[in-house]
Amino acid sequence: MATWAQFARSAPEMAEAGRKLIYQLGDGFGFLATVRKDGGPRLHPFCPIITGGGLYGLIGPSPKRYDLLRDGRYAIHSMPPKDVDDEFYVTGASRRIEDEGTIRAARAAYEATGGSTSDDDWLFEFDIERALLATYEPRPSWPPEYRKWAAR
């Protein structure tokens, strides 16, 4: 597994393209996939936060945070831009962060992009095992160019 900073050092162009896709609407936005108690997938709208060398998420009371506590496996997928179908995807393992300094930094980074937080939110860090960037020509376009990355 790798932190966002380790991923960015290893694959800087891919990390920057992923960051742009995540933050294309201002605050981070995408989808978070978690594993339900019965082993099935669960998909959630989600606001990832890239700050301090990590990939984080502030998660309020919802099934997704209990999924992550029980089984930290996740996938995060960006939204495509308006005119092309580019996509960015990371998978790995998450863990709850309880360090107050890290929580304050993540809240500040999220609020700086226009997001709002609650005292009920828990902070999770998402370590990266694999990443995928698919880039397309303007629509209609197929096939995309795929770039893959895996932690060593």
CSV table of N, CA and C in Angstrom, one decimal:
chain,number,residue,atom,x,y,z
A,1,MET,N,0.8,-1.2,0.0
A,1,MET,CA,0.0,0.0,0.0
A,1,MET,C,0.9,1.2,0.0
A,2,ALA,N,0.3,2.3,-0.5
A,2,ALA,CA,1.1,3.6,-0.6
A,2,ALA,C,0.1,4.7,-0.1
A,3,THR,N,0.7,5.8,0.4
A,3,THR,CA,0.0,7.0,0.7
A,3,THR,C,-0.2,7.7,-0.6
A,4,TRP,N,-1.0,8.8,-0.6
A,4,TRP,CA,-1.1,9.6,-1.9
A,4,TRP,C,0.2,10.2,-2.2
A,5,ALA,N,1.0,10.6,-1.3
A,5,ALA,CA,2.3,11.2,-1.5
A,5,ALA,C,3.2,10.2,-2.2
A,6,GLN,N,3.2,9.0,-1.7
A,6,GLN,CA,4.1,8.0,-2.3
A,6,GLN,C,3.6,7.6,-3.8
A,7,PHE,N,2.3,7.6,-4.0
A,7,PHE,CA,1.8,7.4,-5.3
A,7,PHE,C,2.2,8.5,-6.2
A,8,ALA,N,2.1,9.8,-5.7
A,8,ALA,CA,2.4,10.9,-6.5
A,8,ALA,C,3.9,11.0,-6.9
A,9,ARG,N,4.7,10.6,-6.0
A,9,ARG,CA,6.2,10.5,-6.3
A,9,ARG,C,6.5,9.5,-7.3
A,10,SER,N,5.8,8.4,-7.3
A,10,SER,CA,6.0,7.2,-8.2
A,10,SER,C,5.4,7.5,-9.6
A,11,ALA,N,4.3,8.1,-9.6
A,11,ALA,CA,3.5,8.4,-10.9
A,11,ALA,C,3.0,9.8,-10.9
A,12,PRO,N,3.8,10.8,-11.0
A,12,PRO,CA,3.4,12.2,-10.8
A,12,PRO,C,2.3,12.7,-11.8
A,13,GLU,N,2.5,12.3,-13.1
A,13,GLU,CA,1.5,12.7,-14.1
A,13,GLU,C,0.2,12.1,-13.9
A,14,MET,N,0.2,10.8,-13.5
A,14,MET,CA,-1.1,10.1,-13.2
A,14,MET,C,-1.7,10.7,-12.0
A,15,ALA,N,-1.0,11.0,-11.0
A,15,ALA,CA,-1.5,11.5,-9.7
A,15,ALA,C,-2.1,12.9,-10.0
A,16,GLU,N,-1.4,13.8,-10.8
A,16,GLU,CA,-1.9,15.1,-11.1
A,16,GLU,C,-3.2,15.0,-11.9
A,17,ALA,N,-3.3,14.1,-12.9
A,17,ALA,CA,-4.5,13.9,-13.7
A,17,ALA,C,-5.6,13.5,-12.8
A,18,GLY,N,-5.3,12.6,-11.8
A,18,GLY,CA,-6.4,12.1,-10.9
A,18,GLY,C,-6.9,13.2,-10.0
A,19,ARG,N,-5.9,14.0,-9.5
A,19,ARG,CA,-6.3,15.1,-8.6
A,19,ARG,C,-7.2,16.1,-9.4
A,20,LYS,N,-6.9,16.4,-10.7
A,20,LYS,CA,-7.7,17.3,-11.5
A,20,LYS,C,-9.1,16.7,-11.6
A,21,LEU,N,-9.2,15.4,-11.9
A,21,LEU,CA,-10.6,14.8,-12.1
A,21,LEU,C,-11.3,14.9,-10.7
A,22,ILE,N,-10.7,14.6,-9.6
A,22,ILE,CA,-11.4,14.6,-8.3
A,22,ILE,C,-11.9,16.0,-8.0
A,23,TYR,N,-11.0,17.0,-8.3
A,23,TYR,CA,-11.4,18.4,-7.9
A,23,TYR,C,-12.0,19.2,-9.0
A,24,GLN,N,-12.4,18.6,-10.1
A,24,GLN,CA,-12.9,19.4,-11.2
A,24,GLN,C,-14.1,20.3,-10.9
A,25,LEU,N,-14.9,20.0,-9.9
A,25,LEU,CA,-16.1,20.7,-9.6
A,25,LEU,C,-15.8,21.7,-8.4
A,26,GLY,N,-14.6,21.8,-7.9
A,26,GLY,CA,-14.2,22.6,-6.8
A,26,GLY,C,-13.8,21.8,-5.6
A,27,ASP,N,-14.8,21.3,-4.9
A,27,ASP,CA,-14.5,20.4,-3.8
A,27,ASP,C,-14.4,19.0,-4.4
A,28,GLY,N,-13.7,18.1,-3.7
A,28,GLY,CA,-13.5,16.7,-4.3
A,28,GLY,C,-14.9,16.0,-4.4
A,29,PHE,N,-15.0,15.3,-5.5
A,29,PHE,CA,-16.2,14.5,-5.7
A,29,PHE,C,-16.0,13.3,-6.5
A,30,GLY,N,-16.7,12.2,-6.1
A,30,GLY,CA,-16.6,10.9,-6.8
A,30,GLY,C,-17.5,9.9,-6.2
A,31,PHE,N,-17.2,8.7,-6.3
A,31,PHE,CA,-18.0,7.6,-5.7
A,31,PHE,C,-17.0,6.7,-4.9
A,32,LEU,N,-17.5,6.3,-3.8
A,32,LEU,CA,-16.8,5.4,-2.9
A,32,LEU,C,-17.5,4.1,-2.8
A,33,ALA,N,-16.8,3.0,-3.2
A,33,ALA,CA,-17.4,1.7,-3.1
A,33,ALA,C,-16.8,1.0,-1.8
A,34,THR,N,-17.7,0.4,-1.0
A,34,THR,CA,-17.3,-0.3,0.2
A,34,THR,C,-17.9,-1.7,0.1
A,35,VAL,N,-17.6,-2.5,1.1
A,35,VAL,CA,-18.0,-3.9,1.2
A,35,VAL,C,-19.1,-4.0,2.3
A,36,ARG,N,-20.3,-4.4,2.0
A,36,ARG,CA,-21.3,-4.6,3.0
A,36,ARG,C,-21.0,-5.8,3.9
A,37,LYS,N,-21.7,-5.9,5.0
A,37,LYS,CA,-21.5,-7.0,5.9
A,37,LYS,C,-21.7,-8.4,5.3
A,38,ASP,N,-22.6,-8.5,4.3
A,38,ASP,CA,-22.9,-9.7,3.6
A,38,ASP,C,-21.9,-10.0,2.5
A,39,GLY,N,-20.9,-9.1,2.3
A,39,GLY,CA,-19.9,-9.3,1.3
A,39,GLY,C,-20.2,-8.6,-0.1
A,40,GLY,N,-21.4,-8.1,-0.2
A,40,GLY,CA,-21.8,-7.4,-1.4
A,40,GLY,C,-21.2,-6.0,-1.5
A,41,PRO,N,-21.3,-5.4,-2.7
A,41,PRO,CA,-20.8,-4.0,-2.8
A,41,PRO,C,-21.8,-3.0,-2.4
A,42,ARG,N,-21.3,-1.8,-2.0
A,42,ARG,CA,-22.2,-0.7,-1.7
A,42,ARG,C,-21.5,0.5,-2.3
A,43,LEU,N,-22.3,1.4,-3.0
A,43,LEU,CA,-21.7,2.5,-3.7
A,43,LEU,C,-22.3,3.8,-3.1
A,44,HIS,N,-21.4,4.8,-2.9
A,44,HIS,CA,-21.9,6.1,-2.2
A,44,HIS,C,-21.3,7.3,-2.9
A,45,PRO,N,-22.0,8.4,-3.1
A,45,PRO,CA,-21.4,9.6,-3.5
A,45,PRO,C,-20.5,10.0,-2.4
A,46,PHE,N,-19.4,10.7,-2.7
A,46,PHE,CA,-18.3,10.8,-1.7
A,46,PHE,C,-17.5,12.1,-2.1
A,47,CYS,N,-16.9,12.7,-1.1
A,47,CYS,CA,-16.0,13.9,-1.3
A,47,CYS,C,-14.6,13.6,-0.8
A,48,PRO,N,-13.8,13.0,-1.6
A,48,PRO,CA,-12.4,12.8,-1.2
A,48,PRO,C,-11.6,14.1,-1.0
A,49,ILE,N,-10.6,14.0,-0.1
A,49,ILE,CA,-9.8,15.1,0.3
A,49,ILE,C,-8.3,14.7,0.1
A,50,ILE,N,-7.6,15.4,-0.7
A,50,ILE,CA,-6.2,15.2,-0.9
A,50,ILE,C,-5.4,16.3,-0.2
A,51,THR,N,-4.8,16.0,0.9
A,51,THR,CA,-4.0,17.0,1.7
A,51,THR,C,-3.0,16.3,2.5
A,52,GLY,N,-1.9,17.0,2.8
A,52,GLY,CA,-0.9,16.6,3.7
A,52,GLY,C,-0.2,15.2,3.2
A,53,GLY,N,-0.2,14.9,2.0
A,53,GLY,CA,0.3,13.7,1.5
A,53,GLY,C,-0.6,12.5,1.6
A,54,GLY,N,-1.8,12.7,2.0
A,54,GLY,CA,-2.8,11.6,2.1
A,54,GLY,C,-4.0,11.8,1.3
A,55,LEU,N,-4.8,10.7,1.1
A,55,LEU,CA,-6.1,10.7,0.5
A,55,LEU,C,-7.1,10.4,1.7
A,56,TYR,N,-8.0,11.3,1.9
A,56,TYR,CA,-8.8,11.2,3.1
A,56,TYR,C,-10.3,11.3,2.7
A,57,GLY,N,-11.2,11.0,3.7
A,57,GLY,CA,-12.6,11.3,3.6
A,57,GLY,C,-13.2,11.5,5.0
A,58,LEU,N,-14.0,12.6,5.1
A,58,LEU,CA,-14.8,12.8,6.3
A,58,LEU,C,-16.1,12.2,6.1
A,59,ILE,N,-16.5,11.2,6.9
A,59,ILE,CA,-17.7,10.4,6.7
A,59,ILE,C,-18.6,10.5,7.9
A,60,GLY,N,-19.8,11.0,7.6
A,60,GLY,CA,-20.8,11.1,8.7
A,60,GLY,C,-21.5,9.7,9.0
A,61,PRO,N,-22.4,9.7,9.9
A,61,PRO,CA,-23.1,8.5,10.3
A,61,PRO,C,-23.8,7.9,9.1
A,62,SER,N,-23.3,6.8,8.6
A,62,SER,CA,-23.9,6.2,7.4
A,62,SER,C,-23.3,4.8,7.3
A,63,PRO,N,-24.0,3.9,6.5
A,63,PRO,CA,-23.5,2.6,6.3
A,63,PRO,C,-22.0,2.5,5.8
A,64,LYS,N,-21.6,3.5,5.0
A,64,LYS,CA,-20.2,3.4,4.5
A,64,LYS,C,-19.2,3.5,5.6
A,65,ARG,N,-19.4,4.3,6.6
A,65,ARG,CA,-18.3,4.3,7.6
A,65,ARG,C,-18.3,3.0,8.4
A,66,TYR,N,-19.4,2.4,8.6
A,66,TYR,CA,-19.4,1.1,9.3
A,66,TYR,C,-18.8,0.0,8.4
A,67,ASP,N,-19.1,0.1,7.1
A,67,ASP,CA,-18.4,-0.8,6.2
A,67,ASP,C,-16.9,-0.7,6.3
A,68,LEU,N,-16.4,0.5,6.3
A,68,LEU,CA,-15.0,0.8,6.3
A,68,LEU,C,-14.3,0.3,7.6
A,69,LEU,N,-15.0,0.5,8.7
A,69,LEU,CA,-14.5,0.0,10.0
A,69,LEU,C,-14.4,-1.5,10.1
A,70,ARG,N,-15.4,-2.2,9.5
A,70,ARG,CA,-15.4,-3.6,9.5
A,70,ARG,C,-14.5,-4.3,8.5
A,71,ASP,N,-14.5,-3.7,7.3
A,71,ASP,CA,-13.7,-4.2,6.2
A,71,ASP,C,-13.2,-3.0,5.4
A,72,GLY,N,-11.9,-2.7,5.6
A,72,GLY,CA,-11.4,-1.4,5.1
A,72,GLY,C,-11.2,-1.4,3.6
A,73,ARG,N,-11.5,-2.4,2.9
A,73,ARG,CA,-11.3,-2.4,1.4
A,73,ARG,C,-12.3,-1.3,0.8
A,74,TYR,N,-11.8,-0.7,-0.2
A,74,TYR,CA,-12.6,0.4,-0.9
A,74,TYR,C,-12.1,0.5,-2.3
A,75,ALA,N,-12.9,1.3,-3.1
A,75,ALA,CA,-12.6,1.8,-4.4
A,75,ALA,C,-13.1,3.2,-4.4
A,76,ILE,N,-12.4,4.1,-5.0
A,76,ILE,CA,-12.8,5.5,-5.2
A,76,ILE,C,-12.7,5.7,-6.7
A,77,HIS,N,-13.8,6.3,-7.3
A,77,HIS,CA,-13.9,6.5,-8.7
A,77,HIS,C,-14.3,8.0,-9.0
A,78,SER,N,-13.6,8.7,-9.8
A,78,SER,CA,-13.9,10.1,-10.1
A,78,SER,C,-15.1,10.2,-11.0
A,79,MET,N,-15.6,11.4,-11.2
A,79,MET,CA,-16.7,11.7,-12.2
A,79,MET,C,-15.9,12.1,-13.5
A,80,PRO,N,-16.6,11.8,-14.6
A,80,PRO,CA,-15.9,12.3,-15.9
A,80,PRO,C,-16.1,13.8,-16.1
A,81,PRO,N,-15.2,14.4,-16.8
A,81,PRO,CA,-15.4,15.8,-17.1
A,81,PRO,C,-16.6,15.9,-18.1
A,82,LYS,N,-17.0,17.2,-18.4
A,82,LYS,CA,-18.2,17.5,-19.2
A,82,LYS,C,-18.0,16.9,-20.6
A,83,ASP,N,-16.8,17.1,-21.2
A,83,ASP,CA,-16.7,16.9,-22.7
A,83,ASP,C,-16.0,15.6,-23.1
A,84,VAL,N,-15.4,14.9,-22.1
A,84,VAL,CA,-14.8,13.6,-22.4
A,84,VAL,C,-15.1,12.6,-21.3
A,85,ASP,N,-14.8,11.4,-21.5
A,85,ASP,CA,-15.1,10.4,-20.5
A,85,ASP,C,-13.9,10.0,-19.6
A,86,ASP,N,-12.9,10.8,-19.4
A,86,ASP,CA,-11.8,10.5,-18.6
A,86,ASP,C,-12.2,10.0,-17.2
A,87,GLU,N,-11.5,9.1,-16.7
A,87,GLU,CA,-11.8,8.5,-15.4
A,87,GLU,C,-10.5,8.2,-14.6
A,88,PHE,N,-10.7,8.3,-13.3
A,88,PHE,CA,-9.6,7.9,-12.4
A,88,PHE,C,-10.2,7.1,-11.3
A,89,TYR,N,-9.4,6.0,-10.9
A,89,TYR,CA,-9.9,5.0,-10.0
A,89,TYR,C,-8.7,4.6,-9.1
A,90,VAL,N,-9.0,4.5,-7.8
A,90,VAL,CA,-8.0,3.9,-6.9
A,90,VAL,C,-8.7,2.9,-6.0
A,91,THR,N,-7.9,1.9,-5.6
A,91,THR,CA,-8.4,0.8,-4.7
A,91,THR,C,-7.3,0.6,-3.6
A,92,GLY,N,-7.7,0.1,-2.5
A,92,GLY,CA,-6.8,-0.2,-1.4
A,92,GLY,C,-7.5,-0.5,-0.1
A,93,ALA,N,-6.9,0.0,1.0
A,93,ALA,CA,-7.4,-0.3,2.3
A,93,ALA,C,-7.5,1.1,3.0
A,94,SER,N,-8.5,1.2,3.9
A,94,SER,CA,-8.7,2.5,4.6
A,94,SER,C,-8.6,2.2,6.1
A,95,ARG,N,-8.4,3.2,6.9
A,95,ARG,CA,-8.4,3.1,8.3
A,95,ARG,C,-8.8,4.4,8.9
A,96,ARG,N,-9.5,4.3,10.1
A,96,ARG,CA,-10.0,5.5,10.7
A,96,ARG,C,-8.8,6.3,11.3
A,97,ILE,N,-8.8,7.6,11.2
A,97,ILE,CA,-7.7,8.4,11.8
A,97,ILE,C,-8.3,9.2,13.0
A,98,GLU,N,-7.7,9.1,14.1
A,98,GLU,CA,-8.2,9.8,15.3
A,98,GLU,C,-7.2,10.8,15.8
A,99,ASP,N,-6.1,11.1,15.1
A,99,ASP,CA,-5.2,12.1,15.5
A,99,ASP,C,-5.8,13.5,15.2
A,100,GLU,N,-6.0,14.3,16.3
A,100,GLU,CA,-6.7,15.6,16.2
A,100,GLU,C,-6.0,16.5,15.2
A,101,GLY,N,-4.7,16.6,15.1
A,101,GLY,CA,-4.1,17.4,14.1
A,101,GLY,C,-4.4,17.1,12.7
A,102,THR,N,-4.4,15.8,12.4
A,102,THR,CA,-4.7,15.3,11.0
A,102,THR,C,-6.2,15.6,10.7
A,103,ILE,N,-7.0,15.4,11.7
A,103,ILE,CA,-8.5,15.7,11.5
A,103,ILE,C,-8.7,17.2,11.2
A,104,ARG,N,-8.0,18.1,12.0
A,104,ARG,CA,-8.2,19.5,11.7
A,104,ARG,C,-7.6,19.9,10.4
A,105,ALA,N,-6.5,19.3,10.0
A,105,ALA,CA,-6.0,19.6,8.6
A,105,ALA,C,-6.9,19.2,7.5
A,106,ALA,N,-7.5,18.0,7.6
A,106,ALA,CA,-8.4,17.5,6.6
A,106,ALA,C,-9.6,18.3,6.6
A,107,ARG,N,-10.2,18.7,7.7
A,107,ARG,CA,-11.4,19.6,7.8
A,107,ARG,C,-11.1,20.9,7.1
A,108,ALA,N,-9.9,21.5,7.4
A,108,ALA,CA,-9.5,22.8,6.8
A,108,ALA,C,-9.4,22.7,5.3
A,109,ALA,N,-8.8,21.6,4.8
A,109,ALA,CA,-8.6,21.5,3.4
A,109,ALA,C,-10.0,21.3,2.7
A,110,TYR,N,-10.9,20.6,3.3
A,110,TYR,CA,-12.2,20.4,2.7
A,110,TYR,C,-13.0,21.7,2.7
A,111,GLU,N,-13.0,22.3,3.9
A,111,GLU,CA,-13.7,23.6,4.0
A,111,GLU,C,-13.2,24.7,3.0
A,112,ALA,N,-11.9,24.6,2.8
A,112,ALA,CA,-11.2,25.6,1.8
A,112,ALA,C,-11.7,25.4,0.4
A,113,THR,N,-12.3,24.2,0.1
A,113,THR,CA,-12.8,24.0,-1.3
A,113,THR,C,-14.3,24.2,-1.3
A,114,GLY,N,-14.9,24.7,-0.2
A,114,GLY,CA,-16.3,25.0,-0.2
A,114,GLY,C,-17.2,23.9,0.5
A,115,GLY,N,-16.5,22.8,1.0
A,115,GLY,CA,-17.3,21.8,1.7
A,115,GLY,C,-17.6,22.2,3.1
A,116,SER,N,-18.5,21.5,3.7
A,116,SER,CA,-18.8,21.7,5.1
A,116,SER,C,-18.7,20.4,5.9
A,117,THR,N,-18.4,20.5,7.1
A,117,THR,CA,-18.2,19.3,7.9
A,117,THR,C,-19.0,19.4,9.2
A,118,SER,N,-19.1,18.3,9.9
A,118,SER,CA,-19.9,18.1,11.1
A,118,SER,C,-19.0,17.5,12.2
A,119,ASP,N,-19.3,17.7,13.4
A,119,ASP,CA,-18.7,17.0,14.5
A,119,ASP,C,-18.9,15.5,14.5
A,120,ASP,N,-20.0,15.1,13.8
A,120,ASP,CA,-20.3,13.7,13.7
A,120,ASP,C,-19.4,13.0,12.6
A,121,ASP,N,-18.7,13.7,11.8
A,121,ASP,CA,-17.9,13.1,10.8
A,121,ASP,C,-16.6,12.4,11.4
A,122,TRP,N,-16.3,11.2,10.8
A,122,TRP,CA,-15.1,10.5,11.2
A,122,TRP,C,-14.2,10.6,10.0
A,123,LEU,N,-12.9,10.7,10.3
A,123,LEU,CA,-11.9,10.8,9.2
A,123,LEU,C,-11.3,9.4,8.9
A,124,PHE,N,-11.2,9.1,7.6
A,124,PHE,CA,-10.6,7.9,7.2
A,124,PHE,C,-9.5,8.3,6.2
A,125,GLU,N,-8.4,7.5,6.3
A,125,GLU,CA,-7.3,7.7,5.3
A,125,GLU,C,-7.4,6.5,4.4
A,126,PHE,N,-7.2,6.7,3.1
A,126,PHE,CA,-7.3,5.7,2.0
A,126,PHE,C,-5.9,5.4,1.5
A,127,ASP,N,-5.3,4.3,1.9
A,127,ASP,CA,-4.0,3.9,1.3
A,127,ASP,C,-4.3,3.3,-0.1
A,128,ILE,N,-3.4,3.4,-1.0
A,128,ILE,CA,-3.6,3.1,-2.4
A,128,ILE,C,-2.8,1.8,-2.7
A,129,GLU,N,-3.5,0.8,-3.2
A,129,GLU,CA,-2.9,-0.4,-3.7
A,129,GLU,C,-2.7,-0.4,-5.2
A,130,ARG,N,-3.8,0.1,-5.9
A,130,ARG,CA,-3.8,0.2,-7.4
A,130,ARG,C,-4.5,1.5,-7.8
A,131,ALA,N,-4.0,2.0,-9.0
A,131,ALA,CA,-4.7,3.2,-9.6
A,131,ALA,C,-4.8,2.9,-11.0
A,132,LEU,N,-5.8,3.5,-11.6
A,132,LEU,CA,-6.1,3.4,-13.1
A,132,LEU,C,-6.5,4.8,-13.5
A,133,LEU,N,-5.9,5.2,-14.6
A,133,LEU,CA,-6.3,6.5,-15.3
A,133,LEU,C,-6.7,6.1,-16.7
A,134,ALA,N,-7.9,6.4,-17.1
A,134,ALA,CA,-8.3,6.2,-18.5
A,134,ALA,C,-8.6,7.6,-19.2
A,135,THR,N,-7.9,7.8,-20.3
A,135,THR,CA,-8.1,9.1,-21.0
A,135,THR,C,-8.7,8.8,-22.4
A,136,TYR,N,-9.6,9.7,-22.8
A,136,TYR,CA,-10.3,9.5,-24.0
A,136,TYR,C,-10.1,10.8,-24.9
A,137,GLU,N,-10.4,10.6,-26.2
A,137,GLU,CA,-10.5,11.8,-27.0
A,137,GLU,C,-11.9,12.3,-26.8
A,138,PRO,N,-12.2,13.5,-27.3
A,138,PRO,CA,-13.6,14.0,-27.2
A,138,PRO,C,-14.6,13.0,-27.7
A,139,ARG,N,-15.8,13.0,-27.2
A,139,ARG,CA,-16.9,12.1,-27.5
A,139,ARG,C,-17.3,12.3,-29.0
A,140,PRO,N,-17.7,11.2,-29.7
A,140,PRO,CA,-17.6,9.8,-29.2
A,140,PRO,C,-16.1,9.3,-29.4
A,141,SER,N,-15.7,8.5,-28.5
A,141,SER,CA,-14.3,8.0,-28.5
A,141,SER,C,-14.2,6.7,-27.9
A,142,TRP,N,-13.5,5.8,-28.6
A,142,TRP,CA,-13.1,4.5,-28.0
A,142,TRP,C,-12.0,3.9,-28.8
A,143,PRO,N,-11.1,3.3,-28.3
A,143,PRO,CA,-10.9,2.9,-26.9
A,143,PRO,C,-10.1,4.0,-26.1
A,144,PRO,N,-10.2,4.0,-24.8
A,144,PRO,CA,-9.4,5.0,-24.1
A,144,PRO,C,-7.9,4.5,-24.0
A,145,GLU,N,-7.1,5.4,-23.6
A,145,GLU,CA,-5.7,5.0,-23.2
A,145,GLU,C,-5.7,4.8,-21.7
A,146,TYR,N,-5.2,3.6,-21.4
A,146,TYR,CA,-5.2,3.2,-20.0
A,146,TYR,C,-3.8,3.3,-19.4
A,147,ARG,N,-3.7,3.9,-18.2
A,147,ARG,CA,-2.4,3.9,-17.5
A,147,ARG,C,-2.7,3.3,-16.1
A,148,LYS,N,-1.9,2.3,-15.7
A,148,LYS,CA,-2.1,1.6,-14.5
A,148,LYS,C,-0.9,1.8,-13.6
A,149,TRP,N,-1.2,1.7,-12.3
A,149,TRP,CA,-0.1,1.8,-11.3
A,149,TRP,C,-0.4,0.8,-10.2
A,150,ALA,N,0.6,0.2,-9.6
A,150,ALA,CA,0.4,-0.7,-8.4
A,150,ALA,C,1.5,-0.4,-7.4
A,151,ALA,N,1.2,-0.4,-6.2
A,151,ALA,CA,2.2,-0.3,-5.1
A,151,ALA,C,3.1,-1.5,-5.1
A,152,ARG,N,4.3,-1.3,-4.9
A,152,ARG,CA,5.2,-2.5,-4.9
A,152,ARG,C,5.4,-3.0,-3.5
